[in-house]
Amino acid sequence: MSRYGLSADDDRFLAEMDQSEEVGADAAPEEEGDNQSDGEEIQMTSKQVLDALQRAWMNEKFAVQILPYEEPIVDMVLSQLVYMEENLASTNKNEMLYIAHRMEVERIRYLLASYHRCRLQKIEEYTFHILDEESKRGPGEKRLSAGELQFATDFYKSVESHFHQVAVRHMPRSCQNDENMRKVVPNLDSHVFVRAKENVAEFS
């Protein structure tokens, strides 16, 4: 009997699903002077992909501002989920093997959904600020995905239309077009949590 109380055959199959299979995704365009060619794929093991997703999720959760969207990581996680679902399709649903890996799939789906929820929460709270900052960034500096940008734009228009109908049109004309009065910005002086990944020299 081995881990999860499975037979030796089941445990070998479980190990195959946990194997360090390389998952590829198109890399972001390289900056000038970089030795790597454009369109080169990022090769990562399944564990590295999940670690990267968890790191991106935690960074997004504790950061005050919205961070750059980790599209390559998200794409690789989605590819890995498809691979895991295909393996589960050939597994007996009454076996412990299926239950263990179904729980792992749901855990990954939760991380992915929570990562996007954190970003959408910031977009809804700081819509005007985020759109204003995004418009000032260059093509390689954008922080929102295409879908997030579309959502932010539509959300901003809906909120502005609602406020105009409910309150703004009843205000003095001198205040009606002052969008900065309704602009909410993140508090950059608030605290954040930081964890060192390696030992650093002492400092005072």
CSV table of C-alpha atoms in Angstrom, one decimal:
chain,number,residue,atom,x,y,z
A,1,MET,CA,0.0,0.0,0.0
A,2,SER,CA,1.4,3.4,-1.0
A,3,ARG,CA,0.4,7.1,-0.7
A,4,TYR,CA,-3.3,7.8,-0.5
A,5,GLY,CA,-3.8,4.2,0.3
A,6,LEU,CA,-3.6,3.2,-3.3
A,7,SER,CA,-2.2,0.0,-4.9
A,8,ALA,CA,1.2,0.0,-6.5
A,9,ASP,CA,-0.4,0.3,-10.0
A,10,ASP,CA,-2.5,3.2,-9.0
A,11,ASP,CA,0.4,4.9,-7.4
A,12,ARG,CA,2.4,4.6,-10.6
A,13,PHE,CA,-0.4,6.2,-12.5
A,14,LEU,CA,-0.6,9.0,-10.0
A,15,ALA,CA,3.1,9.6,-10.4
A,16,GLU,CA,2.6,9.9,-14.1
A,17,MET,CA,0.1,12.7,-13.6
A,18,ASP,CA,2.5,14.4,-11.2
A,19,GLN,CA,5.4,14.0,-13.6
A,20,SER,CA,7.6,17.0,-14.5
A,21,GLU,CA,6.1,17.3,-17.9
A,22,GLU,CA,7.1,20.5,-19.7
A,23,VAL,CA,4.4,22.9,-20.5
A,24,GLY,CA,5.0,25.6,-23.1
A,25,ALA,CA,3.5,29.0,-23.7
A,26,ASP,CA,4.6,31.8,-26.0
A,27,ALA,CA,6.9,34.2,-24.2
A,28,ALA,CA,6.2,37.9,-24.0
A,29,PRO,CA,8.0,40.0,-26.7
A,30,GLU,CA,11.7,40.4,-25.7
A,31,GLU,CA,13.1,43.9,-25.2
A,32,GLU,CA,15.8,45.2,-27.5
A,33,GLY,CA,19.2,43.8,-26.7
A,34,ASP,CA,17.9,40.5,-25.5
A,35,ASN,CA,19.7,37.5,-26.9
A,36,GLN,CA,16.5,35.4,-27.1
A,37,SER,CA,14.4,35.5,-30.2
A,38,ASP,CA,10.8,36.7,-30.3
A,39,GLY,CA,8.1,34.1,-29.9
A,40,GLU,CA,10.3,31.7,-28.0
A,41,GLU,CA,8.4,29.4,-25.8
A,42,ILE,CA,8.8,29.3,-22.0
A,43,GLN,CA,9.4,25.7,-20.9
A,44,MET,CA,8.4,25.0,-17.3
A,45,THR,CA,7.5,21.8,-15.4
A,46,SER,CA,4.0,21.3,-14.0
A,47,LYS,CA,5.2,22.1,-10.5
A,48,GLN,CA,7.0,25.3,-11.6
A,49,VAL,CA,3.8,26.4,-13.4
A,50,LEU,CA,1.7,25.9,-10.3
A,51,ASP,CA,4.3,27.6,-8.1
A,52,ALA,CA,4.3,30.6,-10.5
A,53,LEU,CA,0.5,30.8,-10.4
A,54,GLN,CA,0.4,30.7,-6.6
A,55,ARG,CA,3.1,33.4,-6.4
A,56,ALA,CA,1.2,35.6,-8.9
A,57,TRP,CA,-2.0,35.1,-6.9
A,58,MET,CA,-0.3,36.0,-3.6
A,59,ASN,CA,1.4,39.0,-5.1
A,60,GLU,CA,-1.8,40.3,-6.6
A,61,LYS,CA,-3.7,39.7,-3.4
A,62,PHE,CA,-1.4,41.7,-1.2
A,63,ALA,CA,-0.3,44.4,-3.7
A,64,VAL,CA,-2.0,47.8,-3.5
A,65,GLN,CA,-2.0,48.5,-7.2
A,66,ILE,CA,-3.0,46.1,-10.0
A,67,LEU,CA,0.0,44.2,-11.2
A,68,PRO,CA,0.9,43.1,-14.8
A,69,TYR,CA,-1.4,40.3,-16.0
A,70,GLU,CA,0.5,37.0,-16.0
A,71,GLU,CA,-0.9,35.7,-19.3
A,72,PRO,CA,1.8,33.1,-20.1
A,73,ILE,CA,1.3,31.5,-16.6
A,74,VAL,CA,-2.5,31.5,-16.9
A,75,ASP,CA,-2.3,29.9,-20.4
A,76,MET,CA,0.0,27.2,-19.1
A,77,VAL,CA,-2.2,26.5,-16.1
A,78,LEU,CA,-5.2,26.1,-18.4
A,79,SER,CA,-3.3,23.8,-20.6
A,80,GLN,CA,-2.2,21.7,-17.6
A,81,LEU,CA,-5.9,21.5,-16.4
A,82,VAL,CA,-6.9,20.1,-19.8
A,83,TYR,CA,-4.2,17.5,-19.5
A,84,MET,CA,-5.3,16.5,-16.0
A,85,GLU,CA,-8.9,16.4,-17.0
A,86,GLU,CA,-8.0,14.0,-19.9
A,87,ASN,CA,-6.3,11.7,-17.5
A,88,LEU,CA,-9.2,11.8,-15.0
A,89,ALA,CA,-11.6,10.9,-17.8
A,90,SER,CA,-10.0,7.4,-18.0
A,91,THR,CA,-10.0,6.9,-14.3
A,92,ASN,CA,-12.6,5.1,-12.3
A,93,LYS,CA,-14.6,7.7,-10.4
A,94,ASN,CA,-15.0,5.4,-7.4
A,95,GLU,CA,-11.3,5.0,-6.8
A,96,MET,CA,-9.2,7.0,-4.4
A,97,LEU,CA,-7.0,8.0,-7.3
A,98,TYR,CA,-9.8,9.9,-8.9
A,99,ILE,CA,-10.8,11.6,-5.7
A,100,ALA,CA,-7.3,12.8,-4.9
A,101,HIS,CA,-6.7,14.2,-8.3
A,102,ARG,CA,-10.2,15.7,-8.6
A,103,MET,CA,-9.4,17.7,-5.4
A,104,GLU,CA,-6.1,18.8,-6.9
A,105,VAL,CA,-7.9,20.0,-10.1
A,106,GLU,CA,-10.4,22.0,-8.0
A,107,ARG,CA,-7.6,23.5,-5.9
A,108,ILE,CA,-5.9,24.8,-9.1
A,109,ARG,CA,-9.2,26.1,-10.4
A,110,TYR,CA,-9.7,27.9,-7.1
A,111,LEU,CA,-6.3,29.6,-7.4
A,112,LEU,CA,-7.0,30.6,-11.0
A,113,ALA,CA,-10.4,32.0,-10.2
A,114,SER,CA,-9.2,33.8,-7.0
A,115,TYR,CA,-6.3,35.4,-9.0
A,116,HIS,CA,-8.8,36.9,-11.5
A,117,ARG,CA,-11.3,37.9,-8.7
A,118,CYS,CA,-8.5,39.9,-7.0
A,119,ARG,CA,-7.8,41.7,-10.2
A,120,LEU,CA,-11.5,42.4,-11.0
A,121,GLN,CA,-12.0,43.7,-7.5
A,122,LYS,CA,-9.2,46.3,-8.0
A,123,ILE,CA,-10.6,47.2,-11.4
A,124,GLU,CA,-14.1,47.8,-10.0
A,125,GLU,CA,-12.7,49.9,-7.1
A,126,TYR,CA,-10.2,52.0,-9.0
A,127,THR,CA,-11.6,51.9,-12.5
A,128,PHE,CA,-10.9,55.5,-13.6
A,129,HIS,CA,-7.4,55.5,-12.0
A,130,ILE,CA,-6.5,52.2,-13.7
A,131,LEU,CA,-7.8,53.2,-17.1
A,132,ASP,CA,-6.0,56.6,-16.8
A,133,GLU,CA,-2.7,54.9,-15.9
A,134,GLU,CA,-3.1,52.3,-18.6
A,135,SER,CA,-3.6,54.9,-21.3
A,136,LYS,CA,-0.2,56.4,-20.4
A,137,ARG,CA,1.7,53.1,-20.7
A,138,GLY,CA,3.5,51.9,-23.8
A,139,PRO,CA,2.6,48.7,-25.7
A,140,GLY,CA,5.0,46.6,-23.7
A,141,GLU,CA,4.1,48.1,-20.4
A,142,LYS,CA,0.3,47.3,-20.3
A,143,ARG,CA,-1.0,45.7,-17.1
A,144,LEU,CA,-4.4,44.7,-18.2
A,145,SER,CA,-5.4,41.8,-20.5
A,146,ALA,CA,-7.6,42.6,-23.5
A,147,GLY,CA,-10.6,41.2,-21.6
A,148,GLU,CA,-9.9,43.2,-18.5
A,149,LEU,CA,-9.4,46.4,-20.5
A,150,GLN,CA,-12.8,45.8,-22.2
A,151,PHE,CA,-14.4,45.0,-18.8
A,152,ALA,CA,-12.9,48.1,-17.2
A,153,THR,CA,-14.1,50.3,-20.1
A,154,ASP,CA,-17.6,49.0,-20.1
A,155,PHE,CA,-17.8,49.1,-16.3
A,156,TYR,CA,-16.6,52.7,-16.2
A,157,LYS,CA,-19.2,53.8,-18.8
A,158,SER,CA,-22.0,52.0,-16.9
A,159,VAL,CA,-21.0,53.6,-13.6
A,160,GLU,CA,-20.6,57.1,-15.1
A,161,SER,CA,-24.0,56.8,-16.8
A,162,HIS,CA,-25.6,55.7,-13.6
A,163,PHE,CA,-24.1,58.5,-11.5
A,164,HIS,CA,-25.1,61.0,-14.2
A,165,GLN,CA,-28.7,59.9,-14.1
A,166,VAL,CA,-28.9,59.7,-10.3
A,167,ALA,CA,-26.8,62.6,-9.1
A,168,VAL,CA,-24.4,64.4,-11.5
A,169,ARG,CA,-27.1,66.0,-13.7
A,170,HIS,CA,-28.6,67.6,-10.5
A,171,MET,CA,-25.3,69.2,-9.5
A,172,PRO,CA,-24.1,72.7,-10.5
A,173,ARG,CA,-22.6,72.7,-14.0
A,174,SER,CA,-19.2,73.6,-12.7
A,175,CYS,CA,-19.0,70.3,-10.9
A,176,GLN,CA,-20.6,68.0,-13.5
A,177,ASN,CA,-17.6,67.5,-15.7
A,178,ASP,CA,-15.0,67.2,-12.9
A,179,GLU,CA,-14.2,63.5,-13.0
A,180,ASN,CA,-11.3,63.9,-10.6
A,181,MET,CA,-13.9,64.5,-7.8
A,182,ARG,CA,-15.1,60.9,-8.4
A,183,LYS,CA,-11.7,59.4,-8.9
A,184,VAL,CA,-10.7,56.7,-6.4
A,185,VAL,CA,-6.9,55.9,-6.2
A,186,PRO,CA,-5.2,53.2,-4.2
A,187,ASN,CA,-3.3,54.2,-1.1
A,188,LEU,CA,0.3,53.8,-2.0
A,189,ASP,CA,1.3,54.5,1.6
A,190,SER,CA,-0.5,51.5,3.0
A,191,HIS,CA,1.4,48.5,4.3
A,192,VAL,CA,2.2,45.4,2.3
A,193,PHE,CA,3.5,42.0,3.3
A,194,VAL,CA,6.9,40.9,1.9
A,195,ARG,CA,8.7,37.6,2.2
A,196,ALA,CA,12.3,37.3,1.3
A,197,LYS,CA,13.1,34.4,-1.2
A,198,GLU,CA,16.7,34.2,-0.2
A,199,ASN,CA,19.1,35.5,2.5
A,200,VAL,CA,20.3,39.1,2.0
A,201,ALA,CA,23.0,41.1,3.7
A,202,GLU,CA,22.1,42.8,6.9
A,203,PHE,CA,20.9,46.4,6.7
A,204,SER,CA,19.9,49.0,9.1
